[in-house]
Amino acid sequence: MDTFNFRVRVYHLNNSGTWDDVGTGEVNFVDTGTGTLRITVKSEVDEAELLRHEVDRKIRYLMQGGGTIITWNEPSVKTDVALSFQDKETCIELWSHIDLALSPNVDATGHPMYMLDQHGNPSMGYLEDMYGANGVLEFPDPSLETLQRISQAVVECSVFQREVVTKQLLKPGYLKEILHCFEMAEEIEDTENVKAAHELIKAGILLNDTSVLELMFSEEHVEGVVAALEYDPTIPEQARVRHRDLIRGNMALKEIVPIKDATCREKIIQAFRILYIRDTVLPKSLDDATYSTLSSMHLFNIVEVLVSLNKNPQFFKTLFDKMSAAEKYSEDWRDLLSFLKQLICLSRHLQSAQRNEMFMHLCNLGLFPVLSDVLGSDDLEAKLWAIDCILSTTVHDPVLLRSFVQNNKDGAVILDQLIQALLTENSGGLQEQSLDILKILLDPDALGSADSKEKFVEAFYQKHMSKLMDVIAVAVDTEEGPCPIPTLRLIIDFLSYCITQHSYQAKYYILQYNCVAKVADFLEYPEKLLALAALKCLRTCVLMRDEFYDRYLEKNLLLEEVLRYYINNYQHDTIVLSASIDFLWMLVKEDTRGHLARLMETDYWTQIKEINHDPDLIIELEKGEQSKLEEEEEKSRDHASLVHQDMSGASRHAAAMQIKEEKEEDALEEKYFREEAPGAREMSPLDHMVAAVEKEQATAQIVLDDYPALPEMPPPPRTDPKEEDDEDTIPLTVVPKSVKRRSPTNRITIFAEKRHKDE
């Protein structure tokens, strides 16, 4: 029979991840009478069936949208289905029916569903004494007789019953009684109850409830929980590990520096236990959600520990005092350094202000001198720890290390050590991390004030850059230099970075050491890493679109080296050949500096056309060059037209100004002869203007050279002088009566003069 009719909208999830509207209709929840429940939706337009679904315990149902949407994966259409309700109350009512249908011991009406025992009598099986007449779950008191039933109830609880089961496990003393039953079963070797306890504890963890997890991992219960988890039936008995011995008490806590705060110590121990259970005890049993919850709990504990230690001013001081007193390379020295590395690396989980406070405190206590001393040692593992500390500090704030380098007489030592680490081949990642640190230190966007930026970059180029460039020079000159191939690749990569980030400093070094030309020589080396790095460096220079690099590439014929490599190796299908072809395609798409036109005039281009290894590339190169020539011609025509228009406008304006000046001169002369006595006559405004023009010719003229001679302009049309009379106008050309106009030549002179009202 139908239980209710509500208006809903049906959606299907399509392949693109969006919802398709199937239609709107009435949803009916029907009890089929066979123990299954059916949801149907009929269209309100033509009563067509939009949805038919039978509730299944194997399907996961979710309520979303603030309690107005129910979703699940529908097997009949093989996609997700969503029912959207008009109001929250109707959605919750259907949700409650689904909850009842998914309960293992009640039907859709909420009545108990009985099974038959061995005598054919109705029975609820192992759940018979856990549910009352109202269907409310109530666990019995833990005992050896009820432990298996409790375990089965926790293991088989549905998604909708997890909250009820959680409340049962959180009852005061309930988990302690369960663990006590496990201890008794283990003592008397009751295999069934031991197995039931293992399944119960594992299912309790998989409930993924933070309160239950904190209860299980507390000091009171964690040993019993881990002991129960040892009895995994998939692990042979002889291969089982007694994990409880490792986490018992404070055995796992090795105090490098004494911690007196009891709460902090407890958090450290709990963080270790969570990590141990997650990664060692239950690595195969955890689902993604529970794994994420355990990781979050571990992270929160770590953050609380770091905050607590940071508030203790004596803790870090004690740490550095111990490091200063410890004998180098001793076990205590290594333990202290490892502890410092863990503190700094874990600090990334702190908030920015807390992390900054911690790093400032460490720097004030002498962090960088200590790390510099470690970098000078012969212990590779200790060097890696020190590099990790420097990298974490630099990523947080490069000003800390930069200030140490600039303001301390021993600051340059740590830079030398980083460069030496970059030049020393090893398999631990020391070179790559050193390169990352140098890049961060020299990043213009992270250098603070402009003054600090210029000083630091200039100091680096003056004192340290030559050490890297000398390696490239030696490797090219000797062909088998002392520097390994991976190290050379990193140095070339660093050079490419400097080209993009630093302007005149990088250009100066390229001119002084001719290092880019030497890098291009690596194209002929058999090592593919070096050839690829060289192509990347040349590509960087081209993409800079800078006149300096354009001239440098042209003068040293470096792009021709790429063509030569292409010609000599087109028969070999290598990654370097692919990279060189990609380089040429880059020229087609990105070249705005005329490189293609120059390359097409070389013999290499003729050979490439004869080889015809990549016809599409040749066609595109020719098309690209033709289009660029057409663009340049168009720009030249436009420019000539603009010059013509400017000259025409200037001539018209000059003619109008000349008429105006004639009228003003006539008026002034008439006034002079009418009002002034004969005698020495003062300079007229026209005379002042001529003198100003002659002065400007010597000091402030703007000359445009190398233009072809322009034809004489036709005389401008007569205009009303009043229309041209504008006090704020600054004429492009002023030609007084007393100054002859020059005919247009290859040199066009433009003058500017502003006239005031009182003249």
PDB file of N, CA and C in Angstrom, residues 109-195:
ATOM      1  N   THR A 109       7.194  -0.746   8.425  1.00  0.00           N
ATOM      2  CA  THR A 109       6.259  -0.181   9.393  1.00  0.00           C
ATOM      3  C   THR A 109       6.871  -0.023  10.773  1.00  0.00           C
ATOM      4  N   GLY A 110       8.154  -0.466  10.937  1.00  0.00           N
ATOM      5  CA  GLY A 110       8.806  -0.336  12.232  1.00  0.00           C
ATOM      6  C   GLY A 110       8.622  -1.541  13.132  1.00  0.00           C
ATOM      7  N   HIS A 111       7.944  -2.595  12.680  1.00  0.00           N
ATOM      8  CA  HIS A 111       7.744  -3.787  13.500  1.00  0.00           C
ATOM      9  C   HIS A 111       8.928  -4.732  13.367  1.00  0.00           C
ATOM     10  N   PRO A 112       9.250  -5.485  14.413  1.00  0.00           N
ATOM     11  CA  PRO A 112      10.377  -6.422  14.355  1.00  0.00           C
ATOM     12  C   PRO A 112      10.182  -7.462  13.260  1.00  0.00           C
ATOM     13  N   MET A 113      11.272  -7.791  12.546  1.00  0.00           N
ATOM     14  CA  MET A 113      11.243  -8.844  11.540  1.00  0.00           C
ATOM     15  C   MET A 113      11.865 -10.090  12.173  1.00  0.00           C
ATOM     16  N   TYR A 114      11.076 -11.127  12.333  1.00  0.00           N
ATOM     17  CA  TYR A 114      11.508 -12.338  13.031  1.00  0.00           C
ATOM     18  C   TYR A 114      12.110 -13.335  12.064  1.00  0.00           C
ATOM     19  N   MET A 115      13.050 -14.130  12.603  1.00  0.00           N
ATOM     20  CA  MET A 115      13.598 -15.264  11.881  1.00  0.00           C
ATOM     21  C   MET A 115      13.150 -16.529  12.603  1.00  0.00           C
ATOM     22  N   LEU A 116      13.367 -17.665  11.995  1.00  0.00           N
ATOM     23  CA  LEU A 116      12.991 -18.940  12.604  1.00  0.00           C
ATOM     24  C   LEU A 116      14.219 -19.594  13.196  1.00  0.00           C
ATOM     25  N   ASP A 117      14.076 -20.073  14.446  1.00  0.00           N
ATOM     26  CA  ASP A 117      15.189 -20.790  15.057  1.00  0.00           C
ATOM     27  C   ASP A 117      15.163 -22.236  14.603  1.00  0.00           C
ATOM     28  N   GLN A 118      15.990 -23.100  15.252  1.00  0.00           N
ATOM     29  CA  GLN A 118      16.117 -24.488  14.822  1.00  0.00           C
ATOM     30  C   GLN A 118      14.850 -25.299  15.063  1.00  0.00           C
ATOM     31  N   HIS A 119      13.951 -24.783  15.948  1.00  0.00           N
ATOM     32  CA  HIS A 119      12.687 -25.473  16.204  1.00  0.00           C
ATOM     33  C   HIS A 119      11.533 -24.895  15.403  1.00  0.00           C
ATOM     34  N   GLY A 120      11.830 -23.881  14.515  1.00  0.00           N
ATOM     35  CA  GLY A 120      10.779 -23.287  13.707  1.00  0.00           C
ATOM     36  C   GLY A 120      10.019 -22.198  14.423  1.00  0.00           C
ATOM     37  N   ASN A 121      10.479 -21.743  15.583  1.00  0.00           N
ATOM     38  CA  ASN A 121       9.804 -20.680  16.312  1.00  0.00           C
ATOM     39  C   ASN A 121      10.372 -19.318  15.904  1.00  0.00           C
ATOM     40  N   PRO A 122       9.509 -18.256  15.935  1.00  0.00           N
ATOM     41  CA  PRO A 122      10.009 -16.920  15.584  1.00  0.00           C
ATOM     42  C   PRO A 122      11.128 -16.493  16.526  1.00  0.00           C
ATOM     43  N   SER A 123      12.162 -15.864  15.952  1.00  0.00           N
ATOM     44  CA  SER A 123      13.298 -15.425  16.745  1.00  0.00           C
ATOM     45  C   SER A 123      13.978 -14.256  16.025  1.00  0.00           C
ATOM     46  N   MET A 124      14.606 -13.351  16.795  1.00  0.00           N
ATOM     47  CA  MET A 124      15.392 -12.253  16.242  1.00  0.00           C
ATOM     48  C   MET A 124      16.881 -12.576  16.243  1.00  0.00           C
ATOM     49  N   GLY A 125      17.242 -13.849  16.498  1.00  0.00           N
ATOM     50  CA  GLY A 125      18.624 -14.275  16.446  1.00  0.00           C
ATOM     51  C   GLY A 125      19.477 -13.581  17.485  1.00  0.00           C
ATOM     52  N   TYR A 126      20.715 -13.159  17.098  1.00  0.00           N
ATOM     53  CA  TYR A 126      21.653 -12.567  18.036  1.00  0.00           C
ATOM     54  C   TYR A 126      21.224 -11.180  18.495  1.00  0.00           C
ATOM     55  N   LEU A 127      20.243 -10.553  17.833  1.00  0.00           N
ATOM     56  CA  LEU A 127      19.787  -9.224  18.224  1.00  0.00           C
ATOM     57  C   LEU A 127      18.507  -9.264  19.053  1.00  0.00           C
ATOM     58  N   GLU A 128      18.095 -10.457  19.448  1.00  0.00           N
ATOM     59  CA  GLU A 128      16.795 -10.587  20.092  1.00  0.00           C
ATOM     60  C   GLU A 128      16.712  -9.799  21.390  1.00  0.00           C
ATOM     61  N   ASP A 129      17.786  -9.772  22.185  1.00  0.00           N
ATOM     62  CA  ASP A 129      17.731  -9.085  23.467  1.00  0.00           C
ATOM     63  C   ASP A 129      18.309  -7.678  23.405  1.00  0.00           C
ATOM     64  N   MET A 130      18.541  -7.138  22.161  1.00  0.00           N
ATOM     65  CA  MET A 130      19.096  -5.790  22.021  1.00  0.00           C
ATOM     66  C   MET A 130      18.057  -4.767  21.575  1.00  0.00           C
ATOM     67  N   TYR A 131      16.949  -5.216  21.011  1.00  0.00           N
ATOM     68  CA  TYR A 131      15.921  -4.307  20.542  1.00  0.00           C
ATOM     69  C   TYR A 131      14.642  -4.517  21.339  1.00  0.00           C
ATOM     70  N   GLY A 132      14.084  -3.394  21.756  1.00  0.00           N
ATOM     71  CA  GLY A 132      12.798  -3.474  22.433  1.00  0.00           C
ATOM     72  C   GLY A 132      11.667  -3.466  21.428  1.00  0.00           C
ATOM     73  N   ALA A 133      10.448  -3.367  21.962  1.00  0.00           N
ATOM     74  CA  ALA A 133       9.285  -3.361  21.082  1.00  0.00           C
ATOM     75  C   ALA A 133       9.249  -2.126  20.193  1.00  0.00           C
ATOM     76  N   ASN A 134       9.862  -1.023  20.622  1.00  0.00           N
ATOM     77  CA  ASN A 134       9.886   0.204  19.827  1.00  0.00           C
ATOM     78  C   ASN A 134      11.059   0.262  18.861  1.00  0.00           C
ATOM     79  N   GLY A 135      11.823  -0.795  18.765  1.00  0.00           N
ATOM     80  CA  GLY A 135      12.929  -0.860  17.818  1.00  0.00           C
ATOM     81  C   GLY A 135      14.174  -0.119  18.240  1.00  0.00           C
ATOM     82  N   VAL A 136      14.284   0.304  19.497  1.00  0.00           N
ATOM     83  CA  VAL A 136      15.454   1.038  19.980  1.00  0.00           C
ATOM     84  C   VAL A 136      16.550   0.046  20.370  1.00  0.00           C
ATOM     85  N   LEU A 137      17.768   0.307  19.883  1.00  0.00           N
ATOM     86  CA  LEU A 137      18.899  -0.578  20.153  1.00  0.00           C
ATOM     87  C   LEU A 137      19.435  -0.327  21.556  1.00  0.00           C
ATOM     88  N   GLU A 138      19.644  -1.390  22.313  1.00  0.00           N
ATOM     89  CA  GLU A 138      20.200  -1.306  23.658  1.00  0.00           C
ATOM     90  C   GLU A 138      21.142  -2.485  23.853  1.00  0.00           C
ATOM     91  N   PHE A 139      22.470  -2.196  23.940  1.00  0.00           N
ATOM     92  CA  PHE A 139      23.441  -3.266  24.088  1.00  0.00           C
ATOM     93  C   PHE A 139      23.350  -3.871  25.496  1.00  0.00           C
ATOM     94  N   PRO A 140      23.557  -5.172  25.577  1.00  0.00           N
ATOM     95  CA  PRO A 140      23.608  -5.801  26.911  1.00  0.00           C
ATOM     96  C   PRO A 140      24.946  -5.516  27.581  1.00  0.00           C
ATOM     97  N   ASP A 141      25.030  -5.795  28.844  1.00  0.00           N
ATOM     98  CA  ASP A 141      26.296  -5.636  29.552  1.00  0.00           C
ATOM     99  C   ASP A 141      27.324  -6.611  28.996  1.00  0.00           C
ATOM    100  N   PRO A 142      28.572  -6.148  28.757  1.00  0.00           N
ATOM    101  CA  PRO A 142      29.588  -7.037  28.187  1.00  0.00           C
ATOM    102  C   PRO A 142      29.908  -8.209  29.118  1.00  0.00           C
ATOM    103  N   SER A 143      29.984  -9.374  28.531  1.00  0.00           N
ATOM    104  CA  SER A 143      30.389 -10.593  29.236  1.00  0.00           C
ATOM    105  C   SER A 143      30.833 -11.588  28.181  1.00  0.00           C
ATOM    106  N   LEU A 144      31.409 -12.680  28.630  1.00  0.00           N
ATOM    107  CA  LEU A 144      31.836 -13.690  27.673  1.00  0.00           C
ATOM    108  C   LEU A 144      30.648 -14.275  26.914  1.00  0.00           C
ATOM    109  N   GLU A 145      29.450 -14.243  27.517  1.00  0.00           N
ATOM    110  CA  GLU A 145      28.265 -14.778  26.858  1.00  0.00           C
ATOM    111  C   GLU A 145      27.701 -13.802  25.821  1.00  0.00           C
ATOM    112  N   THR A 146      27.844 -12.513  26.037  1.00  0.00           N
ATOM    113  CA  THR A 146      27.236 -11.518  25.136  1.00  0.00           C
ATOM    114  C   THR A 146      28.244 -10.847  24.213  1.00  0.00           C
ATOM    115  N   LEU A 147      29.527 -11.135  24.366  1.00  0.00           N
ATOM    116  CA  LEU A 147      30.545 -10.424  23.599  1.00  0.00           C
ATOM    117  C   LEU A 147      30.384 -10.635  22.094  1.00  0.00           C
ATOM    118  N   GLN A 148      30.050 -11.856  21.683  1.00  0.00           N
ATOM    119  CA  GLN A 148      29.920 -12.127  20.257  1.00  0.00           C
ATOM    120  C   GLN A 148      28.714 -11.405  19.670  1.00  0.00           C
ATOM    121  N   ARG A 149      27.605 -11.328  20.420  1.00  0.00           N
ATOM    122  CA  ARG A 149      26.416 -10.639  19.930  1.00  0.00           C
ATOM    123  C   ARG A 149      26.673  -9.136  19.819  1.00  0.00           C
ATOM    124  N   ILE A 150      27.379  -8.582  20.810  1.00  0.00           N
ATOM    125  CA  ILE A 150      27.716  -7.160  20.731  1.00  0.00           C
ATOM    126  C   ILE A 150      28.613  -6.898  19.521  1.00  0.00           C
ATOM    127  N   SER A 151      29.589  -7.775  19.311  1.00  0.00           N
ATOM    128  CA  SER A 151      30.493  -7.617  18.178  1.00  0.00           C
ATOM    129  C   SER A 151      29.725  -7.669  16.862  1.00  0.00           C
ATOM    130  N   GLN A 152      28.787  -8.606  16.758  1.00  0.00           N
ATOM    131  CA  GLN A 152      28.011  -8.729  15.529  1.00  0.00           C
ATOM    132  C   GLN A 152      27.148  -7.495  15.289  1.00  0.00           C
ATOM    133  N   ALA A 153      26.594  -6.932  16.357  1.00  0.00           N
ATOM    134  CA  ALA A 153      25.759  -5.733  16.220  1.00  0.00           C
ATOM    135  C   ALA A 153      26.576  -4.545  15.732  1.00  0.00           C
ATOM    136  N   VAL A 154      27.810  -4.403  16.238  1.00  0.00           N
ATOM    137  CA  VAL A 154      28.649  -3.280  15.818  1.00  0.00           C
ATOM    138  C   VAL A 154      29.133  -3.469  14.383  1.00  0.00           C
ATOM    139  N   VAL A 155      29.498  -4.721  14.043  1.00  0.00           N
ATOM    140  CA  VAL A 155      30.031  -4.987  12.712  1.00  0.00           C
ATOM    141  C   VAL A 155      28.965  -4.777  11.637  1.00  0.00           C
ATOM    142  N   GLU A 156      27.732  -5.199  11.894  1.00  0.00           N
ATOM    143  CA  GLU A 156      26.696  -5.180  10.865  1.00  0.00           C
ATOM    144  C   GLU A 156      25.758  -3.984  10.973  1.00  0.00           C
ATOM    145  N   CYS A 157      26.069  -3.012  11.799  1.00  0.00           N
ATOM    146  CA  CYS A 157      25.189  -1.842  11.895  1.00  0.00           C
ATOM    147  C   CYS A 157      25.229  -1.054  10.595  1.00  0.00           C
ATOM    148  N   SER A 158      24.085  -0.522  10.200  1.00  0.00           N
ATOM    149  CA  SER A 158      23.982   0.248   8.972  1.00  0.00           C
ATOM    150  C   SER A 158      24.496   1.669   9.207  1.00  0.00           C
ATOM    151  N   VAL A 159      24.551   2.427   8.115  1.00  0.00           N
ATOM    152  CA  VAL A 159      24.995   3.812   8.211  1.00  0.00           C
ATOM    153  C   VAL A 159      24.094   4.608   9.137  1.00  0.00           C
ATOM    154  N   PHE A 160      22.798   4.278   9.121  1.00  0.00           N
ATOM    155  CA  PHE A 160      21.839   5.038   9.913  1.00  0.00           C
ATOM    156  C   PHE A 160      21.859   4.647  11.393  1.00  0.00           C
ATOM    157  N   GLN A 161      22.482   3.502  11.712  1.00  0.00           N
ATOM    158  CA  GLN A 161      22.536   3.053  13.100  1.00  0.00           C
ATOM    159  C   GLN A 161      23.855   3.402  13.785  1.00  0.00           C
ATOM    160  N   ARG A 162      24.786   4.034  13.046  1.00  0.00           N
ATOM    161  CA  ARG A 162      26.095   4.309  13.629  1.00  0.00           C
ATOM    162  C   ARG A 162      26.004   5.246  14.824  1.00  0.00           C
ATOM    163  N   GLU A 163      25.139   6.203  14.756  1.00  0.00           N
ATOM    164  CA  GLU A 163      25.012   7.139  15.868  1.00  0.00           C
ATOM    165  C   GLU A 163      24.560   6.428  17.137  1.00  0.00           C
ATOM    166  N   VAL A 164      23.604   5.484  16.993  1.00  0.00           N
ATOM    167  CA  VAL A 164      23.111   4.738  18.158  1.00  0.00           C
ATOM    168  C   VAL A 164      24.212   3.849  18.720  1.00  0.00           C
ATOM    169  N   VAL A 165      24.957   3.158  17.825  1.00  0.00           N
ATOM    170  CA  VAL A 165      26.043   2.281  18.268  1.00  0.00           C
ATOM    171  C   VAL A 165      27.137   3.106  18.950  1.00  0.00           C
ATOM    172  N   THR A 166      27.423   4.276  18.413  1.00  0.00           N
ATOM    173  CA  THR A 166      28.431   5.148  19.016  1.00  0.00           C
ATOM    174  C   THR A 166      28.050   5.524  20.444  1.00  0.00           C
ATOM    175  N   LYS A 167      26.801   5.853  20.643  1.00  0.00           N
ATOM    176  CA  LYS A 167      26.349   6.206  21.987  1.00  0.00           C
ATOM    177  C   LYS A 167      26.497   5.040  22.957  1.00  0.00           C
ATOM    178  N   GLN A 168      26.270   3.819  22.474  1.00  0.00           N
ATOM    179  CA  GLN A 168      26.428   2.643  23.332  1.00  0.00           C
ATOM    180  C   GLN A 168      27.886   2.450  23.753  1.00  0.00           C
ATOM    181  N   LEU A 169      28.821   2.631  22.784  1.00  0.00           N
ATOM    182  CA  LEU A 169      30.234   2.440  23.102  1.00  0.00           C
ATOM    183  C   LEU A 169      30.781   3.541  24.003  1.00  0.00           C
ATOM    184  N   LEU A 170      30.163   4.717  23.947  1.00  0.00           N
ATOM    185  CA  LEU A 170      30.642   5.848  24.747  1.00  0.00           C
ATOM    186  C   LEU A 170      30.057   5.875  26.152  1.00  0.00           C
ATOM    187  N   LYS A 171      29.183   4.913  26.484  1.00  0.00           N
ATOM    188  CA  LYS A 171      28.644   4.873  27.838  1.00  0.00           C
ATOM    189  C   LYS A 171      29.783   4.672  28.834  1.00  0.00           C
ATOM    190  N   PRO A 172      29.754   5.357  29.944  1.00  0.00           N
ATOM    191  CA  PRO A 172      30.859   5.277  30.917  1.00  0.00           C
ATOM    192  C   PRO A 172      31.175   3.834  31.307  1.00  0.00           C
ATOM    193  N   GLY A 173      32.435   3.461  31.122  1.00  0.00           N
ATOM    194  CA  GLY A 173      32.896   2.143  31.540  1.00  0.00           C
ATOM    195  C   GLY A 173      32.568   1.024  30.584  1.00  0.00           C
ATOM    196  N   TYR A 174      31.824   1.281  29.498  1.00  0.00           N
ATOM    197  CA  TYR A 174      31.409   0.181  28.619  1.00  0.00           C
ATOM    198  C   TYR A 174      32.608  -0.398  27.855  1.00  0.00           C
ATOM    199  N   LEU A 175      33.445   0.470  27.275  1.00  0.00           N
ATOM    200  CA  LEU A 175      34.615  -0.018  26.544  1.00  0.00           C
ATOM    201  C   LEU A 175      35.577  -0.737  27.484  1.00  0.00           C
ATOM    202  N   LYS A 176      35.714  -0.253  28.696  1.00  0.00           N
ATOM    203  CA  LYS A 176      36.602  -0.902  29.663  1.00  0.00           C
ATOM    204  C   LYS A 176      36.131  -2.318  29.971  1.00  0.00           C
ATOM    205  N   GLU A 177      34.805  -2.515  30.075  1.00  0.00           N
ATOM    206  CA  GLU A 177      34.269  -3.854  30.333  1.00  0.00           C
ATOM    207  C   GLU A 177      34.505  -4.770  29.138  1.00  0.00           C
ATOM    208  N   ILE A 178      34.381  -4.238  27.923  1.00  0.00           N
ATOM    209  CA  ILE A 178      34.644  -5.056  26.731  1.00  0.00           C
ATOM    210  C   ILE A 178      36.095  -5.527  26.720  1.00  0.00           C
ATOM    211  N   LEU A 179      37.024  -4.618  27.003  1.00  0.00           N
ATOM    212  CA  LEU A 179      38.444  -4.991  27.017  1.00  0.00           C
ATOM    213  C   LEU A 179      38.745  -5.971  28.148  1.00  0.00           C
ATOM    214  N   HIS A 180      38.022  -5.848  29.264  1.00  0.00           N
ATOM    215  CA  HIS A 180      38.202  -6.815  30.355  1.00  0.00           C
ATOM    216  C   HIS A 180      37.759  -8.205  29.911  1.00  0.00           C
ATOM    217  N   CYS A 181      36.638  -8.280  29.170  1.00  0.00           N
ATOM    218  CA  CYS A 181      36.187  -9.572  28.638  1.00  0.00           C
ATOM    219  C   CYS A 181      37.215 -10.157  27.675  1.00  0.00           C
ATOM    220  N   PHE A 182      37.832  -9.290  26.875  1.00  0.00           N
ATOM    221  CA  PHE A 182      38.863  -9.773  25.959  1.00  0.00           C
ATOM    222  C   PHE A 182      40.044 -10.360  26.732  1.00  0.00           C
ATOM    223  N   GLU A 183      40.469  -9.686  27.788  1.00  0.00           N
ATOM    224  CA  GLU A 183      41.589 -10.189  28.574  1.00  0.00           C
ATOM    225  C   GLU A 183      41.272 -11.557  29.167  1.00  0.00           C
ATOM    226  N   MET A 184      40.047 -11.713  29.647  1.00  0.00           N
ATOM    227  CA  MET A 184      39.665 -13.026  30.194  1.00  0.00           C
ATOM    228  C   MET A 184      39.650 -14.075  29.104  1.00  0.00           C
ATOM    229  N   ALA A 185      39.100 -13.738  27.930  1.00  0.00           N
ATOM    230  CA  ALA A 185      39.057 -14.706  26.834  1.00  0.00           C
ATOM    231  C   ALA A 185      40.463 -15.069  26.377  1.00  0.00           C
ATOM    232  N   GLU A 186      41.361 -14.102  26.357  1.00  0.00           N
ATOM    233  CA  GLU A 186      42.739 -14.375  25.962  1.00  0.00           C
ATOM    234  C   GLU A 186      43.428 -15.265  26.995  1.00  0.00           C
ATOM    235  N   GLU A 187      43.119 -15.035  28.261  1.00  0.00           N
ATOM    236  CA  GLU A 187      43.761 -15.820  29.322  1.00  0.00           C
ATOM    237  C   GLU A 187      43.324 -17.269  29.294  1.00  0.00           C
ATOM    238  N   ILE A 188      42.043 -17.502  29.029  1.00  0.00           N
ATOM    239  CA  ILE A 188      41.528 -18.890  29.001  1.00  0.00           C
ATOM    240  C   ILE A 188      41.583 -19.475  27.589  1.00  0.00           C
ATOM    241  N   GLU A 189      42.175 -18.697  26.646  1.00  0.00           N
ATOM    242  CA  GLU A 189      42.326 -19.138  25.253  1.00  0.00           C
ATOM    243  C   GLU A 189      40.976 -19.437  24.611  1.00  0.00           C
ATOM    244  N   ASP A 190      40.017 -18.531  24.841  1.00  0.00           N
ATOM    245  CA  ASP A 190      38.706 -18.626  24.207  1.00  0.00           C
ATOM    246  C   ASP A 190      38.821 -17.986  22.821  1.00  0.00           C
ATOM    247  N   THR A 191      39.070 -18.800  21.817  1.00  0.00           N
ATOM    248  CA  THR A 191      39.365 -18.288  20.482  1.00  0.00           C
ATOM    249  C   THR A 191      38.210 -17.490  19.893  1.00  0.00           C
ATOM    250  N   GLU A 192      36.980 -17.971  20.066  1.00  0.00           N
ATOM    251  CA  GLU A 192      35.823 -17.309  19.463  1.00  0.00           C
ATOM    252  C   GLU A 192      35.619 -15.914  20.035  1.00  0.00           C
ATOM    253  N   ASN A 193      35.717 -15.802  21.344  1.00  0.00           N
ATOM    254  CA  ASN A 193      35.527 -14.488  21.954  1.00  0.00           C
ATOM    255  C   ASN A 193      36.692 -13.539  21.655  1.00  0.00           C
ATOM    256  N   VAL A 194      37.905 -14.087  21.542  1.00  0.00           N
ATOM    257  CA  VAL A 194      39.045 -13.251  21.159  1.00  0.00           C
ATOM    258  C   VAL A 194      38.840 -12.693  19.748  1.00  0.00           C
ATOM    259  N   LYS A 195      38.387 -13.553  18.856  1.00  0.00           N
ATOM    260  CA  LYS A 195      38.104 -13.097  17.495  1.00  0.00           C
ATOM    261  C   LYS A 195      36.981 -12.064  17.480  1.00  0.00           C
TER     262      LYS A 195
END
